[in-house]
PDB file of C-alpha atoms in Angstrom:
ATOM      1  CA  GLU A  26      23.979  56.989  25.390  1.00 72.00           C
ATOM      2  CA  PRO A  27      24.833  60.185  23.340  1.00 75.00           C
ATOM      3  CA  GLU A  28      28.259  61.030  23.171  1.00 88.00           C
ATOM      4  CA  VAL A  29      30.465  64.033  22.528  1.00 93.00           C
ATOM      5  CA  THR A  30      33.116  62.861  20.145  1.00 94.00           C
ATOM      6  CA  GLN A  31      36.574  64.639  19.562  1.00 95.00           C
ATOM      7  CA  THR A  32      39.204  64.083  17.366  1.00 95.00           C
ATOM      8  CA  PRO A  33      42.374  63.603  17.235  1.00 96.00           C
ATOM      9  CA  SER A  34      42.714  61.498  20.458  1.00 93.00           C
ATOM     10  CA  HIS A  35      46.295  62.800  20.257  1.00 95.00           C
ATOM     11  CA  GLN A  36      48.161  65.349  18.616  1.00 96.00           C
ATOM     12  CA  VAL A  37      52.035  66.360  18.384  1.00 97.00           C
ATOM     13  CA  THR A  38      53.008  69.255  16.800  1.00 97.00           C
ATOM     14  CA  GLN A  39      56.194  72.015  16.037  1.00 97.00           C
ATOM     15  CA  MET A  40      55.782  75.154  17.685  1.00 97.00           C
ATOM     16  CA  GLY A  41      54.247  77.763  15.807  1.00 97.00           C
ATOM     17  CA  GLN A  42      52.140  75.438  13.750  1.00 97.00           C
ATOM     18  CA  GLU A  43      48.219  75.866  13.483  1.00 97.00           C
ATOM     19  CA  VAL A  44      46.449  73.130  15.186  1.00 98.00           C
ATOM     20  CA  ILE A  45      42.902  72.273  14.649  1.00 97.00           C
ATOM     21  CA  LEU A  46      40.865  70.219  17.279  1.00 98.00           C
ATOM     22  CA  ARG A  47      37.655  68.886  15.948  1.00 97.00           C
ATOM     23  CA  CYS A  48      34.253  68.127  17.910  1.00 97.00           C
ATOM     24  CA  VAL A  49      30.910  66.577  17.603  1.00 96.00           C
ATOM     25  CA  PRO A  50      28.617  67.330  19.905  1.00 95.00           C
ATOM     26  CA  ILE A  51      25.541  65.841  20.998  1.00 92.00           C
ATOM     27  CA  SER A  52      22.870  66.215  17.950  1.00 88.00           C
ATOM     28  CA  ASN A  53      20.390  67.981  20.171  1.00 86.00           C
ATOM     29  CA  HIS A  54      22.214  70.347  22.199  1.00 90.00           C
ATOM     30  CA  LEU A  55      22.827  73.994  21.532  1.00 88.00           C
ATOM     31  CA  TYR A  56      25.729  75.152  23.825  1.00 90.00           C
ATOM     32  CA  PHE A  57      29.013  74.262  23.330  1.00 93.00           C
ATOM     33  CA  TYR A  58      32.196  75.033  25.495  1.00 94.00           C
ATOM     34  CA  TRP A  59      36.119  74.272  25.050  1.00 96.00           C
ATOM     35  CA  TYR A  60      37.968  73.508  28.273  1.00 95.00           C
ATOM     36  CA  ARG A  61      41.679  72.681  28.620  1.00 95.00           C
ATOM     37  CA  GLN A  62      43.640  71.061  31.752  1.00 91.00           C
ATOM     38  CA  ILE A  63      47.209  71.287  31.326  1.00 91.00           C
ATOM     39  CA  LEU A  64      48.906  68.206  32.811  1.00 84.00           C
ATOM     40  CA  GLY A  65      48.329  67.717  36.432  1.00 77.00           C
ATOM     41  CA  GLN A  66      46.206  70.843  36.727  1.00 81.00           C
ATOM     42  CA  LYS A  67      42.915  72.014  36.910  1.00 84.00           C
ATOM     43  CA  VAL A  68      40.225  72.368  34.228  1.00 90.00           C
ATOM     44  CA  GLU A  69      40.046  75.856  32.969  1.00 91.00           C
ATOM     45  CA  PHE A  70      37.189  77.357  30.464  1.00 91.00           C
ATOM     46  CA  LEU A  71      38.263  78.583  27.533  1.00 95.00           C
ATOM     47  CA  VAL A  72      35.090  79.560  25.551  1.00 94.00           C
ATOM     48  CA  SER A  73      31.408  78.807  25.083  1.00 91.00           C
ATOM     49  CA  PHE A  74      29.471  79.247  22.165  1.00 92.00           C
ATOM     50  CA  TYR A  75      25.841  79.324  21.303  1.00 89.00           C
ATOM     51  CA  ASN A  76      23.775  80.663  18.220  1.00 87.00           C
ATOM     52  CA  ASN A  77      26.990  80.842  15.903  1.00 89.00           C
ATOM     53  CA  GLU A  78      28.807  82.724  17.980  1.00 92.00           C
ATOM     54  CA  ILE A  79      30.764  83.212  21.131  1.00 93.00           C
ATOM     55  CA  SER A  80      28.935  83.868  24.248  1.00 89.00           C
ATOM     56  CA  GLU A  81      31.663  84.119  26.889  1.00 89.00           C
ATOM     57  CA  LYS A  82      35.367  83.533  26.725  1.00 92.00           C
ATOM     58  CA  SER A  83      38.395  83.630  29.329  1.00 91.00           C
ATOM     59  CA  GLU A  84      41.510  85.377  29.749  1.00 92.00           C
ATOM     60  CA  ILE A  85      43.018  82.198  28.032  1.00 93.00           C
ATOM     61  CA  PHE A  86      41.442  82.513  24.701  1.00 95.00           C
ATOM     62  CA  ASP A  87      43.411  85.193  23.148  1.00 94.00           C
ATOM     63  CA  ASP A  88      43.649  85.752  19.589  1.00 94.00           C
ATOM     64  CA  GLN A  89      45.385  82.955  18.766  1.00 96.00           C
ATOM     65  CA  PHE A  90      42.388  80.835  19.640  1.00 97.00           C
ATOM     66  CA  SER A  91      39.057  80.821  17.141  1.00 97.00           C
ATOM     67  CA  VAL A  92      36.266  78.504  17.345  1.00 96.00           C
ATOM     68  CA  GLU A  93      33.690  77.664  14.554  1.00 94.00           C
ATOM     69  CA  ARG A  94      30.748  75.708  13.453  1.00 91.00           C
ATOM     70  CA  PRO A  95      31.483  75.147  10.245  1.00 85.00           C
ATOM     71  CA  ASP A  96      28.601  72.789   9.375  1.00 85.00           C
ATOM     72  CA  GLY A  97      25.732  71.538  11.452  1.00 76.00           C
ATOM     73  CA  SER A  98      27.480  68.724  13.164  1.00 85.00           C
ATOM     74  CA  ASN A  99      31.290  69.966  13.793  1.00 92.00           C
ATOM     75  CA  PHE A 100      32.551  72.512  16.365  1.00 96.00           C
ATOM     76  CA  THR A 101      36.233  73.412  16.039  1.00 97.00           C
ATOM     77  CA  LEU A 102      38.931  74.883  18.118  1.00 98.00           C
ATOM     78  CA  LYS A 103      42.124  76.418  16.100  1.00 97.00           C
ATOM     79  CA  ILE A 104      45.149  77.624  17.701  1.00 97.00           C
ATOM     80  CA  ARG A 105      47.122  79.817  15.067  1.00 96.00           C
ATOM     81  CA  SER A 106      50.381  79.318  16.204  1.00 95.00           C
ATOM     82  CA  THR A 107      50.862  76.874  18.761  1.00 96.00           C
ATOM     83  CA  LYS A 108      53.300  77.837  21.926  1.00 96.00           C
ATOM     84  CA  LEU A 109      54.922  75.079  24.341  1.00 96.00           C
ATOM     85  CA  GLU A 110      52.417  76.290  27.056  1.00 95.00           C
ATOM     86  CA  ASP A 111      49.700  75.355  24.748  1.00 96.00           C
ATOM     87  CA  SER A 112      50.487  71.834  25.931  1.00 97.00           C
ATOM     88  CA  ALA A 113      47.474  70.298  27.343  1.00 96.00           C
ATOM     89  CA  MET A 114      44.473  67.982  27.223  1.00 94.00           C
ATOM     90  CA  TYR A 115      41.569  69.927  25.107  1.00 96.00           C
ATOM     91  CA  PHE A 116      37.857  68.659  26.150  1.00 95.00           C
ATOM     92  CA  CYS A 117      34.916  69.709  24.164  1.00 96.00           C
ATOM     93  CA  ALA A 118      31.427  69.849  25.982  1.00 94.00           C
ATOM     94  CA  SER A 119      27.974  70.608  25.027  1.00 92.00           C
ATOM     95  CA  SER A 120      24.499  70.957  27.323  1.00 89.00           C
ATOM     96  CA  ALA A 121      21.074  71.411  26.117  1.00 85.00           C
ATOM     97  CA  VAL A 122      20.099  74.243  28.295  1.00 73.00           C
ATOM     98  CA  THR A 123      21.782  76.700  29.966  1.00 64.00           C
ATOM     99  CA  ASP A 124      19.442  77.040  33.199  1.00 63.00           C
ATOM    100  CA  ARG A 125      20.071  75.533  36.769  1.00 58.00           C
ATOM    101  CA  SER A 126      19.456  72.023  35.360  1.00 63.00           C
ATOM    102  CA  ARG A 127      22.357  72.520  32.882  1.00 75.00           C
ATOM    103  CA  VAL A 128      24.947  69.322  32.780  1.00 83.00           C
ATOM    104  CA  LEU A 129      27.938  69.753  30.597  1.00 88.00           C
ATOM    105  CA  THR A 130      28.549  66.634  28.816  1.00 90.00           C
ATOM    106  CA  PHE A 131      32.059  66.447  27.732  1.00 91.00           C
ATOM    107  CA  GLY A 132      33.981  64.463  25.343  1.00 93.00           C
ATOM    108  CA  ALA A 133      37.145  62.199  26.026  1.00 91.00           C
ATOM    109  CA  GLY A 134      39.462  64.763  24.900  1.00 93.00           C
ATOM    110  CA  SER A 135      42.618  65.723  22.697  1.00 96.00           C
ATOM    111  CA  ARG A 136      46.031  65.750  23.980  1.00 95.00           C
ATOM    112  CA  LEU A 137      47.560  68.389  22.000  1.00 97.00           C
ATOM    113  CA  THR A 138      51.673  68.280  22.655  1.00 97.00           C
ATOM    114  CA  VAL A 139      53.867  71.036  21.089  1.00 97.00           C
ATOM    115  CA  LEU A 140      57.425  70.377  20.784  1.00 96.00           C
TER     116      LEU A 140
ATOM    117  CA  GLY B   3      34.542  85.909  41.244  1.00 78.00           C
ATOM    118  CA  ASP B   4      33.476  82.438  41.911  1.00 83.00           C
ATOM    119  CA  SER B   5      36.074  79.847  42.923  1.00 88.00           C
ATOM    120  CA  VAL B   6      35.750  75.698  44.270  1.00 93.00           C
ATOM    121  CA  THR B   7      38.642  74.545  46.779  1.00 94.00           C
ATOM    122  CA  GLN B   8      38.766  70.799  47.647  1.00 94.00           C
ATOM    123  CA  MET B   9      40.996  68.239  49.042  1.00 87.00           C
ATOM    124  CA  GLU B  10      43.827  68.030  46.709  1.00 81.00           C
ATOM    125  CA  GLY B  11      45.107  64.807  47.701  1.00 84.00           C
ATOM    126  CA  PRO B  12      45.801  62.035  46.493  1.00 93.00           C
ATOM    127  CA  VAL B  13      43.942  59.956  48.719  1.00 95.00           C
ATOM    128  CA  THR B  14      44.794  56.262  48.901  1.00 96.00           C
ATOM    129  CA  LEU B  15      42.298  54.109  50.781  1.00 97.00           C
ATOM    130  CA  SER B  16      41.923  50.365  50.931  1.00 97.00           C
ATOM    131  CA  GLU B  17      38.843  48.629  49.272  1.00 97.00           C
ATOM    132  CA  GLU B  18      35.808  49.116  51.208  1.00 96.00           C
ATOM    133  CA  ALA B  19      36.538  51.882  53.302  1.00 97.00           C
ATOM    134  CA  PHE B  20      34.911  55.282  53.685  1.00 97.00           C
ATOM    135  CA  LEU B  21      35.262  58.162  51.126  1.00 97.00           C
ATOM    136  CA  THR B  22      35.213  61.647  52.144  1.00 97.00           C
ATOM    137  CA  ILE B  23      36.594  64.450  49.719  1.00 97.00           C
ATOM    138  CA  ASN B  24      35.736  68.055  51.003  1.00 97.00           C
ATOM    139  CA  CYS B  25      34.511  70.376  48.492  1.00 97.00           C
ATOM    140  CA  THR B  26      33.733  74.194  49.364  1.00 97.00           C
ATOM    141  CA  TYR B  27      32.902  77.095  47.168  1.00 94.00           C
ATOM    142  CA  THR B  28      32.622  80.647  46.715  1.00 92.00           C
ATOM    143  CA  ALA B  29      30.005  82.315  44.829  1.00 87.00           C
ATOM    144  CA  THR B  30      28.092  85.598  44.551  1.00 80.00           C
ATOM    145  CA  GLY B  31      25.003  84.052  43.137  1.00 76.00           C
ATOM    146  CA  TYR B  32      23.115  80.804  43.727  1.00 83.00           C
ATOM    147  CA  PRO B  33      24.956  78.201  41.877  1.00 89.00           C
ATOM    148  CA  SER B  34      24.397  74.758  41.037  1.00 91.00           C
ATOM    149  CA  LEU B  35      27.242  71.922  42.414  1.00 94.00           C
ATOM    150  CA  PHE B  36      28.666  69.186  40.495  1.00 94.00           C
ATOM    151  CA  TRP B  37      31.028  66.463  40.965  1.00 96.00           C
ATOM    152  CA  TYR B  38      32.515  64.984  37.923  1.00 95.00           C
ATOM    153  CA  VAL B  39      34.644  62.154  37.771  1.00 95.00           C
ATOM    154  CA  GLN B  40      37.676  61.075  34.938  1.00 91.00           C
ATOM    155  CA  TYR B  41      38.786  57.802  35.304  1.00 91.00           C
ATOM    156  CA  PRO B  42      42.100  57.139  33.748  1.00 85.00           C
ATOM    157  CA  GLY B  43      42.817  58.081  29.812  1.00 79.00           C
ATOM    158  CA  GLU B  44      39.026  59.367  29.694  1.00 83.00           C
ATOM    159  CA  GLY B  45      37.346  62.652  30.110  1.00 84.00           C
ATOM    160  CA  LEU B  46      35.103  63.968  32.675  1.00 89.00           C
ATOM    161  CA  GLN B  47      31.742  62.162  33.266  1.00 91.00           C
ATOM    162  CA  LEU B  48      29.260  63.851  35.616  1.00 92.00           C
ATOM    163  CA  LEU B  49      28.883  62.128  38.639  1.00 96.00           C
ATOM    164  CA  LEU B  50      26.241  63.614  40.744  1.00 96.00           C
ATOM    165  CA  LYS B  51      24.652  67.371  41.092  1.00 94.00           C
ATOM    166  CA  ALA B  52      22.339  69.296  43.254  1.00 94.00           C
ATOM    167  CA  THR B  53      20.766  72.625  42.194  1.00 90.00           C
ATOM    168  CA  LYS B  54      19.590  74.241  45.360  1.00 90.00           C
ATOM    169  CA  ALA B  55      20.644  74.332  48.851  1.00 92.00           C
ATOM    170  CA  ASP B  56      19.831  70.899  50.950  1.00 95.00           C
ATOM    171  CA  ASP B  57      19.407  68.916  47.909  1.00 95.00           C
ATOM    172  CA  LYS B  58      21.266  65.577  47.919  1.00 97.00           C
ATOM    173  CA  GLY B  59      22.874  64.182  44.594  1.00 96.00           C
ATOM    174  CA  SER B  60      23.607  60.771  44.554  1.00 97.00           C
ATOM    175  CA  ASN B  61      24.756  58.061  41.777  1.00 96.00           C
ATOM    176  CA  LYS B  62      26.951  54.707  42.149  1.00 95.00           C
ATOM    177  CA  GLY B  63      26.757  54.880  45.808  1.00 97.00           C
ATOM    178  CA  PHE B  64      27.944  58.536  45.750  1.00 98.00           C
ATOM    179  CA  GLU B  65      26.597  61.043  47.836  1.00 98.00           C
ATOM    180  CA  ALA B  66      26.989  64.885  48.219  1.00 98.00           C
ATOM    181  CA  THR B  67      24.385  67.525  49.909  1.00 98.00           C
ATOM    182  CA  TYR B  68      24.349  70.876  49.097  1.00 97.00           C
ATOM    183  CA  ARG B  69      24.917  72.650  52.231  1.00 96.00           C
ATOM    184  CA  LYS B  70      24.651  76.726  51.854  1.00 93.00           C
ATOM    185  CA  GLU B  71      25.207  77.646  55.175  1.00 94.00           C
ATOM    186  CA  THR B  72      28.743  75.951  55.261  1.00 95.00           C
ATOM    187  CA  THR B  73      28.605  76.577  51.037  1.00 95.00           C
ATOM    188  CA  SER B  74      29.963  72.919  50.834  1.00 97.00           C
ATOM    189  CA  PHE B  75      29.325  69.870  49.056  1.00 97.00           C
ATOM    190  CA  HIS B  76      31.655  67.098  49.941  1.00 98.00           C
ATOM    191  CA  LEU B  77      31.482  63.766  48.072  1.00 98.00           C
ATOM    192  CA  GLU B  78      30.991  60.601  50.322  1.00 98.00           C
ATOM    193  CA  LYS B  79      31.152  57.045  49.522  1.00 98.00           C
ATOM    194  CA  GLY B  80      30.112  54.475  52.431  1.00 97.00           C
ATOM    195  CA  SER B  81      32.652  51.370  50.569  1.00 96.00           C
ATOM    196  CA  VAL B  82      35.058  52.170  48.012  1.00 97.00           C
ATOM    197  CA  GLN B  83      36.059  49.951  45.196  1.00 97.00           C
ATOM    198  CA  VAL B  84      39.389  49.762  43.268  1.00 96.00           C
ATOM    199  CA  SER B  85      37.301  50.412  40.275  1.00 96.00           C
ATOM    200  CA  ASP B  86      36.304  54.038  42.082  1.00 97.00           C
ATOM    201  CA  SER B  87      39.994  54.894  41.599  1.00 96.00           C
ATOM    202  CA  ALA B  88      40.303  58.340  39.621  1.00 96.00           C
ATOM    203  CA  VAL B  89      40.226  61.779  39.645  1.00 94.00           C
ATOM    204  CA  TYR B  90      36.970  63.553  41.236  1.00 96.00           C
ATOM    205  CA  PHE B  91      36.146  67.348  40.126  1.00 95.00           C
ATOM    206  CA  CYS B  92      33.971  69.751  42.220  1.00 96.00           C
ATOM    207  CA  ALA B  93      32.503  72.249  40.233  1.00 94.00           C
ATOM    208  CA  LEU B  94      30.074  74.831  40.422  1.00 91.00           C
ATOM    209  CA  SER B  95      27.778  76.501  37.520  1.00 88.00           C
ATOM    210  CA  ASP B  96      25.948  80.009  37.925  1.00 77.00           C
ATOM    211  CA  PRO B  97      24.041  80.865  35.084  1.00 67.00           C
ATOM    212  CA  ASN B  98      23.264  84.139  36.406  1.00 65.00           C
ATOM    213  CA  TYR B  99      26.847  85.113  36.257  1.00 61.00           C
ATOM    214  CA  GLY B 100      28.116  83.759  33.142  1.00 64.00           C
ATOM    215  CA  GLN B 101      28.220  80.456  30.799  1.00 62.00           C
ATOM    216  CA  ASN B 102      30.969  78.554  32.222  1.00 73.00           C
ATOM    217  CA  PHE B 103      31.518  75.861  34.800  1.00 85.00           C
ATOM    218  CA  VAL B 104      34.143  76.784  37.461  1.00 88.00           C
ATOM    219  CA  PHE B 105      35.889  73.374  38.494  1.00 91.00           C
ATOM    220  CA  GLY B 106      38.119  72.557  41.275  1.00 92.00           C
ATOM    221  CA  PRO B 107      41.571  71.322  41.329  1.00 91.00           C
ATOM    222  CA  GLY B 108      40.727  67.564  41.403  1.00 93.00           C
ATOM    223  CA  THR B 109      41.176  65.005  43.987  1.00 95.00           C
ATOM    224  CA  ARG B 110      43.105  61.849  42.782  1.00 94.00           C
ATOM    225  CA  LEU B 111      41.638  58.701  44.527  1.00 96.00           C
ATOM    226  CA  SER B 112      43.283  55.614  44.506  1.00 96.00           C
ATOM    227  CA  VAL B 113      42.001  52.500  46.060  1.00 97.00           C
ATOM    228  CA  LEU B 114      44.172  49.546  46.989  1.00 96.00           C
ATOM    229  CA  PRO B 115      42.736  45.694  46.960  1.00 94.00           C
TER     230      PRO B 115
END
């Protein structure tokens, strides 16, 4: 069964450092997403991406965050200067369509720990 | 805006017990409804979905019926197993009002042998 692949599975970084989280969506999917889950809390939407541009973003997705699809397969989330409160599990997701039958397929997540 | 409320748990049951996890939603449009499951150390996996009123989603013995009149999508299973221990998330999606999914807070289920 097709999978969404995320790397790294766990990254530890110092506050103020830049972090790039990588995702390989399912190959025939067109819509890509990043969500995050702070430990023990709810899953929160960050950003959606379609046709090489951001289609929607939440209030969490401020100027410190950016997304990119640098080639035909990868979809990355960059945090320019990490803060302690960025510590969370980050989930990438993709979907084939955006109508009522839309299902998001999630990756296993990248755990980010900011010290 | 749209929102999802679910019983937060934790829920602890014995094997073969009946499970209900309540989920209610608030939406301005006509959303699709989902249950996702997160097993320990893993990502979110789709468990079941329903796209319109009175639809019943089912998978792996779990069921949920889209009730528009009560704005609910309660998850049920007649006989839980230890392997069902996980966190369950109710979610909605309304393409008419944006691309994102809105998730409930999750309910942790522990099934004891």
